[in-house]
mmCIF file of C-alpha atoms in Angstrom:
data_model
loop_
_atom_site.group_PDB
_atom_site.id
_atom_site.type_symbol
_atom_site.label_atom_id
_atom_site.label_comp_id
_atom_site.label_asym_id
_atom_site.label_seq_id
_atom_site.Cartn_x
_atom_site.Cartn_y
_atom_site.Cartn_z
ATOM 1 C CA UNK A 1 -40.835 40.241 -24.157
ATOM 2 C CA UNK A 2 -38.011 42.614 -25.078
ATOM 3 C CA UNK A 3 -35.041 41.207 -26.952
ATOM 4 C CA UNK A 4 -32.587 41.748 -24.088
ATOM 5 C CA UNK A 5 -34.892 39.854 -21.722
ATOM 6 C CA UNK A 6 -35.145 36.979 -24.183
ATOM 7 C CA UNK A 7 -31.358 36.868 -24.508
ATOM 8 C CA UNK A 8 -30.914 36.983 -20.742
ATOM 9 C CA UNK A 9 -33.470 34.207 -20.260
ATOM 10 C CA UNK A 10 -31.744 32.078 -22.906
ATOM 11 C CA UNK A 11 -28.364 32.665 -21.253
ATOM 12 C CA UNK A 12 -29.732 31.619 -17.857
ATOM 13 C CA UNK A 13 -31.204 28.449 -19.356
ATOM 14 C CA UNK A 14 -27.868 27.592 -20.970
ATOM 15 C CA UNK A 15 -25.950 28.152 -17.724
ATOM 16 C CA UNK A 16 -28.415 26.079 -15.696
ATOM 17 C CA UNK A 17 -28.376 23.276 -18.272
ATOM 18 C CA UNK A 18 -24.573 23.254 -18.294
ATOM 19 C CA UNK A 19 -24.457 23.155 -14.502
ATOM 20 C CA UNK A 20 -26.928 20.270 -14.386
ATOM 21 C CA UNK A 21 -24.952 18.383 -17.030
ATOM 22 C CA UNK A 22 -21.739 18.838 -15.043
ATOM 23 C CA UNK A 23 -23.456 17.731 -11.834
ATOM 24 C CA UNK A 24 -24.823 14.610 -13.519
ATOM 25 C CA UNK A 25 -21.397 13.887 -15.019
ATOM 26 C CA UNK A 26 -19.678 14.273 -11.649
ATOM 27 C CA UNK A 27 -22.082 11.780 -10.100
ATOM 28 C CA UNK A 28 -21.664 9.270 -12.941
ATOM 29 C CA UNK A 29 -18.989 6.710 -12.103
ATOM 30 C CA UNK A 30 -18.813 3.372 -13.908
ATOM 31 C CA UNK A 31 -17.037 0.232 -12.707
ATOM 32 C CA UNK A 32 -14.960 -2.402 -14.479
ATOM 33 C CA UNK A 33 -13.975 -5.572 -12.644
ATOM 34 C CA UNK A 34 -10.407 -6.692 -13.291
ATOM 35 C CA UNK A 35 -10.559 -9.597 -10.824
ATOM 36 C CA UNK A 36 -12.705 -10.523 -7.808
ATOM 37 C CA UNK A 37 -10.559 -8.239 -5.636
ATOM 38 C CA UNK A 38 -9.725 -5.487 -8.113
ATOM 39 C CA UNK A 39 -11.991 -2.885 -9.715
ATOM 40 C CA UNK A 40 -11.382 0.278 -11.728
ATOM 41 C CA UNK A 41 -13.753 3.247 -11.562
ATOM 42 C CA UNK A 42 -14.192 5.652 -14.488
ATOM 43 C CA UNK A 43 -15.588 9.161 -14.115
ATOM 44 C CA UNK A 44 -14.840 12.859 -14.568
ATOM 45 C CA UNK A 45 -11.086 13.063 -14.105
ATOM 46 C CA UNK A 46 -8.701 10.222 -13.469
ATOM 47 C CA UNK A 47 -9.266 6.503 -13.312
ATOM 48 C CA UNK A 48 -9.556 5.199 -9.747
ATOM 49 C CA UNK A 49 -8.443 1.743 -8.632
ATOM 50 C CA UNK A 50 -10.096 -0.118 -5.751
ATOM 51 C CA UNK A 51 -8.379 -3.140 -4.179
ATOM 52 C CA UNK A 52 -9.919 -5.502 -1.643
ATOM 53 C CA UNK A 53 -7.546 -6.796 1.030
ATOM 54 C CA UNK A 54 -7.974 -8.804 4.221
ATOM 55 C CA UNK A 55 -7.700 -5.657 6.315
ATOM 56 C CA UNK A 56 -9.684 -3.156 4.261
ATOM 57 C CA UNK A 57 -10.107 -1.349 0.965
ATOM 58 C CA UNK A 58 -7.340 0.453 -0.891
ATOM 59 C CA UNK A 59 -8.163 3.382 -3.193
ATOM 60 C CA UNK A 60 -5.658 4.703 -5.726
ATOM 61 C CA UNK A 61 -6.501 8.281 -6.817
ATOM 62 C CA UNK A 62 -9.670 10.120 -5.818
ATOM 63 C CA UNK A 63 -10.794 12.005 -8.963
ATOM 64 C CA UNK A 64 -11.608 15.696 -9.316
ATOM 65 C CA UNK A 65 -14.232 16.814 -6.794
ATOM 66 C CA UNK A 66 -14.936 16.086 -3.104
ATOM 67 C CA UNK A 67 -18.393 14.907 -4.201
ATOM 68 C CA UNK A 68 -16.716 12.274 -6.356
ATOM 69 C CA UNK A 69 -14.477 11.334 -3.453
ATOM 70 C CA UNK A 70 -17.565 10.623 -1.352
ATOM 71 C CA UNK A 71 -18.997 8.415 -4.110
ATOM 72 C CA UNK A 72 -15.673 6.611 -4.540
ATOM 73 C CA UNK A 73 -15.409 5.979 -0.815
ATOM 74 C CA UNK A 74 -18.940 4.576 -0.701
ATOM 75 C CA UNK A 75 -18.397 2.430 -3.800
ATOM 76 C CA UNK A 76 -15.110 1.091 -2.424
ATOM 77 C CA UNK A 77 -16.841 0.095 0.793
ATOM 78 C CA UNK A 78 -19.678 -1.561 -1.134
ATOM 79 C CA UNK A 79 -17.334 -3.411 -3.510
ATOM 80 C CA UNK A 80 -15.135 -4.756 -0.718
ATOM 81 C CA UNK A 81 -17.469 -4.854 2.263
ATOM 82 C CA UNK A 82 -14.741 -3.077 4.249
ATOM 83 C CA UNK A 83 -13.737 0.489 5.157
ATOM 84 C CA UNK A 84 -11.036 2.312 3.227
ATOM 85 C CA UNK A 85 -7.752 1.902 5.101
ATOM 86 C CA UNK A 86 -5.354 3.285 2.498
ATOM 87 C CA UNK A 87 -5.589 6.088 -0.071
ATOM 88 C CA UNK A 88 -2.778 6.506 -2.606
ATOM 89 C CA UNK A 89 -2.246 9.587 -4.781
ATOM 90 C CA UNK A 90 -0.131 8.883 -7.861
ATOM 91 C CA UNK A 91 0.715 12.593 -8.285
ATOM 92 C CA UNK A 92 -0.530 16.045 -7.326
ATOM 93 C CA UNK A 93 -2.982 17.054 -10.076
ATOM 94 C CA UNK A 94 -6.500 17.920 -8.965
ATOM 95 C CA UNK A 95 -8.174 15.176 -11.009
ATOM 96 C CA UNK A 96 -6.294 12.625 -8.872
ATOM 97 C CA UNK A 97 -6.423 14.318 -5.457
ATOM 98 C CA UNK A 98 -9.380 16.661 -4.971
ATOM 99 C CA UNK A 99 -11.616 13.790 -3.892
ATOM 100 C CA UNK A 100 -9.357 13.213 -0.858
ATOM 101 C CA UNK A 101 -11.276 15.456 1.592
ATOM 102 C CA UNK A 102 -14.287 13.101 1.442
ATOM 103 C CA UNK A 103 -12.331 10.301 3.095
ATOM 104 C CA UNK A 104 -12.240 9.599 6.820
ATOM 105 C CA UNK A 105 -9.920 11.827 8.805
ATOM 106 C CA UNK A 106 -6.969 9.727 9.933
ATOM 107 C CA UNK A 107 -6.927 7.574 6.786
ATOM 108 C CA UNK A 108 -3.404 6.681 5.701
ATOM 109 C CA UNK A 109 -2.696 8.762 2.575
ATOM 110 C CA UNK A 110 0.456 7.879 0.636
ATOM 111 C CA UNK A 111 2.300 9.787 -2.074
ATOM 112 C CA UNK A 112 5.844 10.633 -3.050
ATOM 113 C CA UNK A 113 7.597 13.435 -1.205
ATOM 114 C CA UNK A 114 7.669 15.477 -4.425
ATOM 115 C CA UNK A 115 3.899 15.109 -4.825
ATOM 116 C CA UNK A 116 3.319 16.476 -1.332
ATOM 117 C CA UNK A 117 5.661 19.355 -2.142
ATOM 118 C CA UNK A 118 3.711 20.130 -5.328
ATOM 119 C CA UNK A 119 0.376 20.016 -3.504
ATOM 120 C CA UNK A 120 1.585 22.540 -0.942
ATOM 121 C CA UNK A 121 3.356 24.800 -3.436
ATOM 122 C CA UNK A 122 1.107 24.660 -6.494
ATOM 123 C CA UNK A 123 -2.362 23.852 -5.111
ATOM 124 C CA UNK A 124 -2.216 25.455 -1.675
ATOM 125 C CA UNK A 125 -5.524 27.334 -1.919
ATOM 126 C CA UNK A 126 -7.499 24.092 -2.178
ATOM 127 C CA UNK A 127 -5.789 22.453 0.785
ATOM 128 C CA UNK A 128 -6.790 24.995 3.403
ATOM 129 C CA UNK A 129 -8.645 24.328 6.645
ATOM 130 C CA UNK A 130 -10.039 20.841 7.195
ATOM 131 C CA UNK A 131 -9.014 19.717 3.707
ATOM 132 C CA UNK A 132 -5.382 19.750 4.833
ATOM 133 C CA UNK A 133 -6.200 16.767 7.052
ATOM 134 C CA UNK A 134 -6.414 14.581 3.931
ATOM 135 C CA UNK A 135 -3.115 15.645 2.417
ATOM 136 C CA UNK A 136 -0.625 12.772 2.103
ATOM 137 C CA UNK A 137 0.628 11.851 5.571
ATOM 138 C CA UNK A 138 3.000 9.045 4.551
ATOM 139 C CA UNK A 139 5.551 9.922 1.872
ATOM 140 C CA UNK A 140 8.582 8.261 0.281
ATOM 141 C CA UNK A 141 11.248 8.993 -2.309
ATOM 142 C CA UNK A 142 12.142 5.790 -4.173
ATOM 143 C CA UNK A 143 10.155 2.725 -3.134
ATOM 144 C CA UNK A 144 7.619 1.719 -0.517
ATOM 145 C CA UNK A 145 6.308 -1.831 -0.051
ATOM 146 C CA UNK A 146 2.950 -2.104 1.698
ATOM 147 C CA UNK A 147 1.647 -5.466 2.924
ATOM 148 C CA UNK A 148 -2.036 -5.557 3.791
ATOM 149 C CA UNK A 149 -3.023 -9.071 4.790
ATOM 150 C CA UNK A 150 -3.199 -11.094 1.587
ATOM 151 C CA UNK A 151 -2.080 -8.293 -0.756
ATOM 152 C CA UNK A 152 1.276 -6.667 -1.429
ATOM 153 C CA UNK A 153 1.491 -3.258 -3.092
ATOM 154 C CA UNK A 154 4.859 -1.945 -4.205
ATOM 155 C CA UNK A 155 4.991 1.780 -4.865
ATOM 156 C CA UNK A 156 7.894 3.036 -6.946
ATOM 157 C CA UNK A 157 9.177 6.232 -8.488
ATOM 158 C CA UNK A 158 10.658 5.444 -11.880
ATOM 159 C CA UNK A 159 11.776 8.820 -13.209
ATOM 160 C CA UNK A 160 10.436 11.996 -14.737
ATOM 161 C CA UNK A 161 7.589 12.073 -17.230
ATOM 162 C CA UNK A 162 4.201 13.552 -16.427
ATOM 163 C CA UNK A 163 5.727 15.379 -13.413
ATOM 164 C CA UNK A 164 8.839 14.682 -11.352
ATOM 165 C CA UNK A 165 6.846 13.092 -8.535
ATOM 166 C CA UNK A 166 4.714 10.357 -10.111
ATOM 167 C CA UNK A 167 4.492 6.911 -8.562
ATOM 168 C CA UNK A 168 3.361 3.595 -9.989
ATOM 169 C CA UNK A 169 1.698 0.882 -7.927
ATOM 170 C CA UNK A 170 2.367 -2.794 -8.586
ATOM 171 C CA UNK A 171 -0.258 -5.068 -7.034
ATOM 172 C CA UNK A 172 1.675 -8.308 -6.989
ATOM 173 C CA UNK A 173 -1.101 -10.847 -6.448
ATOM 174 C CA UNK A 174 -3.204 -9.230 -9.187
ATOM 175 C CA UNK A 175 -0.294 -9.010 -11.673
ATOM 176 C CA UNK A 176 -1.398 -5.421 -12.250
ATOM 177 C CA UNK A 177 0.401 -2.100 -12.463
ATOM 178 C CA UNK A 178 -1.416 1.182 -11.837
ATOM 179 C CA UNK A 179 0.480 3.768 -13.870
ATOM 180 C CA UNK A 180 -1.258 7.008 -12.959
ATOM 181 C CA UNK A 181 -0.616 9.683 -15.564
ATOM 182 C CA UNK A 182 2.678 8.188 -16.676
ATOM 183 C CA UNK A 183 0.381 6.432 -19.150
ATOM 184 C CA UNK A 184 -2.491 7.982 -21.104
ATOM 185 C CA UNK A 185 -4.083 5.206 -23.158
ATOM 186 C CA UNK A 186 -5.081 6.563 -26.583
ATOM 187 C CA UNK A 187 -5.168 10.124 -25.277
ATOM 188 C CA UNK A 188 -2.813 13.080 -25.646
ATOM 189 C CA UNK A 189 -1.012 13.417 -22.304
ATOM 190 C CA UNK A 190 -0.572 16.382 -20.046
ATOM 191 C CA UNK A 191 3.140 17.196 -19.784
ATOM 192 C CA UNK A 192 3.660 19.326 -16.683
ATOM 193 C CA UNK A 193 7.079 20.842 -17.345
ATOM 194 C CA UNK A 194 6.495 23.399 -14.604
ATOM 195 C CA UNK A 195 6.368 20.588 -12.021
ATOM 196 C CA UNK A 196 9.356 18.699 -13.392
ATOM 197 C CA UNK A 197 7.678 16.755 -16.180
ATOM 198 C CA UNK A 198 9.808 15.751 -19.150
ATOM 199 C CA UNK A 199 9.144 14.613 -22.700
ATOM 200 C CA UNK A 200 12.809 13.692 -23.075
ATOM 201 C CA UNK A 201 12.939 11.418 -20.022
ATOM 202 C CA UNK A 202 9.455 9.908 -20.293
ATOM 203 C CA UNK A 203 10.402 6.997 -22.637
ATOM 204 C CA UNK A 204 13.163 5.853 -20.239
ATOM 205 C CA UNK A 205 10.749 6.085 -17.314
ATOM 206 C CA UNK A 206 8.417 3.746 -19.190
ATOM 207 C CA UNK A 207 11.354 1.382 -19.790
ATOM 208 C CA UNK A 208 11.768 1.213 -16.020
ATOM 209 C CA UNK A 209 8.090 0.291 -15.718
ATOM 210 C CA UNK A 210 8.438 -2.496 -18.274
ATOM 211 C CA UNK A 211 11.175 -4.041 -16.111
ATOM 212 C CA UNK A 212 8.573 -4.727 -13.397
ATOM 213 C CA UNK A 213 6.375 -7.821 -13.128
ATOM 214 C CA UNK A 214 2.807 -7.276 -14.369
ATOM 215 C CA UNK A 215 0.327 -8.275 -17.051
ATOM 216 C CA UNK A 216 -2.565 -5.822 -16.691
ATOM 217 C CA UNK A 217 -2.074 -2.054 -16.958
ATOM 218 C CA UNK A 218 -4.382 0.568 -15.463
ATOM 219 C CA UNK A 219 -3.644 3.966 -17.072
ATOM 220 C CA UNK A 220 -4.374 7.317 -15.497
ATOM 221 C CA UNK A 221 -6.756 8.038 -18.378
ATOM 222 C CA UNK A 222 -8.234 5.658 -20.912
ATOM 223 C CA UNK A 223 -9.137 1.995 -20.934
ATOM 224 C CA UNK A 224 -7.428 -0.835 -19.077
ATOM 225 C CA UNK A 225 -4.881 -2.538 -21.301
ATOM 226 C CA UNK A 226 -1.695 -4.638 -21.302
ATOM 227 C CA UNK A 227 2.015 -4.303 -22.036
ATOM 228 C CA UNK A 228 1.430 -3.922 -25.770
ATOM 229 C CA UNK A 229 -0.940 -1.026 -25.208
ATOM 230 C CA UNK A 230 1.653 0.748 -23.109
ATOM 231 C CA UNK A 231 4.356 0.071 -25.723
ATOM 232 C CA UNK A 232 2.274 2.010 -28.231
ATOM 233 C CA UNK A 233 2.239 4.987 -25.880
ATOM 234 C CA UNK A 234 5.994 4.709 -25.364
ATOM 235 C CA UNK A 235 6.507 4.873 -29.128
ATOM 236 C CA UNK A 236 4.379 8.028 -29.213
ATOM 237 C CA UNK A 237 6.447 9.626 -26.457
ATOM 238 C CA UNK A 238 9.649 8.581 -28.215
ATOM 239 C CA UNK A 239 8.575 10.388 -31.365
ATOM 240 C CA UNK A 240 7.782 13.507 -29.342
ATOM 241 C CA UNK A 241 11.207 13.358 -27.705
ATOM 242 C CA UNK A 242 12.906 13.104 -31.101
ATOM 243 C CA UNK A 243 10.923 16.065 -32.418
ATOM 244 C CA UNK A 244 12.107 18.086 -29.433
ATOM 245 C CA UNK A 245 15.733 17.083 -29.969
ATOM 246 C CA UNK A 246 15.606 17.951 -33.667
ATOM 247 C CA UNK A 247 14.054 21.322 -32.872
ATOM 248 C CA UNK A 248 17.283 22.261 -31.106
ATOM 249 C CA UNK A 249 19.593 20.804 -33.758
ATOM 250 C CA UNK A 250 17.693 22.420 -36.636
ATOM 251 C CA UNK A 251 16.762 25.593 -34.712
ATOM 252 C CA UNK A 252 13.143 24.899 -35.580
ATOM 253 C CA UNK A 253 10.728 27.765 -34.803
ATOM 254 C CA UNK A 254 7.663 26.933 -32.735
ATOM 255 C CA UNK A 255 5.145 27.306 -35.561
ATOM 256 C CA UNK A 256 7.076 24.816 -37.685
ATOM 257 C CA UNK A 257 7.321 22.363 -34.785
ATOM 258 C CA UNK A 258 3.558 22.535 -34.273
ATOM 259 C CA UNK A 259 3.071 21.353 -37.858
ATOM 260 C CA UNK A 260 5.570 18.494 -37.657
ATOM 261 C CA UNK A 261 4.781 15.436 -39.776
ATOM 262 C CA UNK A 262 7.208 13.333 -37.712
ATOM 263 C CA UNK A 263 4.514 12.517 -35.153
ATOM 264 C CA UNK A 264 2.446 9.632 -36.542
ATOM 265 C CA UNK A 265 2.082 7.323 -33.543
ATOM 266 C CA UNK A 266 -1.026 9.196 -32.394
ATOM 267 C CA UNK A 267 -3.511 7.536 -34.725
ATOM 268 C CA UNK A 268 -6.835 7.304 -32.898
ATOM 269 C CA UNK A 269 -5.720 9.597 -30.083
ATOM 270 C CA UNK A 270 -8.360 11.897 -28.594
ATOM 271 C CA UNK A 271 -8.406 14.681 -26.029
ATOM 272 C CA UNK A 272 -8.996 14.073 -22.353
ATOM 273 C CA UNK A 273 -11.952 16.317 -21.509
ATOM 274 C CA UNK A 274 -13.659 17.503 -18.349
ATOM 275 C CA UNK A 275 -17.259 16.320 -18.714
ATOM 276 C CA UNK A 276 -16.987 16.833 -22.455
ATOM 277 C CA UNK A 277 -15.330 20.247 -22.137
ATOM 278 C CA UNK A 278 -11.954 20.634 -23.844
ATOM 279 C CA UNK A 279 -9.031 21.423 -21.540
ATOM 280 C CA UNK A 280 -6.543 21.765 -24.383
ATOM 281 C CA UNK A 281 -4.790 18.395 -24.256
ATOM 282 C CA UNK A 282 -4.411 17.882 -27.988
ATOM 283 C CA UNK A 283 -1.781 17.287 -30.672
ATOM 284 C CA UNK A 284 -0.724 20.931 -30.760
ATOM 285 C CA UNK A 285 -0.300 20.940 -26.978
ATOM 286 C CA UNK A 286 2.103 17.974 -26.856
ATOM 287 C CA UNK A 287 4.164 19.286 -29.776
ATOM 288 C CA UNK A 288 4.390 22.674 -28.056
ATOM 289 C CA UNK A 289 5.532 21.044 -24.818
ATOM 290 C CA UNK A 290 8.212 19.009 -26.627
ATOM 291 C CA UNK A 291 9.518 22.200 -28.231
ATOM 292 C CA UNK A 292 9.348 24.197 -25.005
ATOM 293 C CA UNK A 293 11.325 21.661 -22.996
ATOM 294 C CA UNK A 294 14.072 21.216 -25.576
ATOM 295 C CA UNK A 295 14.476 24.947 -26.220
ATOM 296 C CA UNK A 296 14.117 25.961 -22.568
ATOM 297 C CA UNK A 297 11.035 28.088 -23.179
ATOM 298 C CA UNK A 298 9.249 27.362 -19.909
ATOM 299 C CA UNK A 299 9.644 28.172 -16.211
ATOM 300 C CA UNK A 300 9.760 25.641 -13.381
ATOM 301 C CA UNK A 301 7.289 26.476 -10.621
ATOM 302 C CA UNK A 302 8.370 23.891 -8.036
#
């Protein structure tokens, strides 16, 4: 066999193996029980929360692919013995919303008004045709209380951080808060400045979360934790905010900011990956974002 044929064959094998690995990863979703009525699903993309109520299942965030959405829907129905009656999207990013199209047409889909705006403006190509039927159809600006039989879910916007449209969900009877991507547990966060995210305002947004009643915390990425775990993340974000502020005061160039030794609250932090593939959410990324926001070196897209 000629060398070029061997190389081509090897390349095909690598591509096929990678595709199979991704397919297996997409179909791999694990479950952690928080209480008899509350479960968290872990897979490629965001964490997904499933709540059992008297009137049906509630799903918070739908992961990255429609195939995952179908698995989540089936698992929610199996875990609760009921159909999904409510789907909540904490914000617009694809790893929290692209599973939506697998849910039943007519399902109540809730998000903030800003999230719906971002989906239409920044992710329009995905939401064409029938997929548009599973866009959020019930939106709010500040707070929305939803009572479903024996469960009460309070949805709130607390301020800017990951984007300018994130919501948190407090499940009162479970003493649990679902933070979405306002909290990355032991991971470097995505800071979407282009969609209104803010390093500078993120610590205060977390303060607003701490004022709510809860014990258990479900992050958008990472393991389930408690108030102390989220305090650690707030300290990390506070250090980033200070680095950004000092960059303006000291007129710090970007390269110097990227090598800052003032960020030390990230011990043990790792990247969020897509099926093991790096998507660039690392220490350099968050330092760059802090510098960009404070110096104005970015462009809002919506």
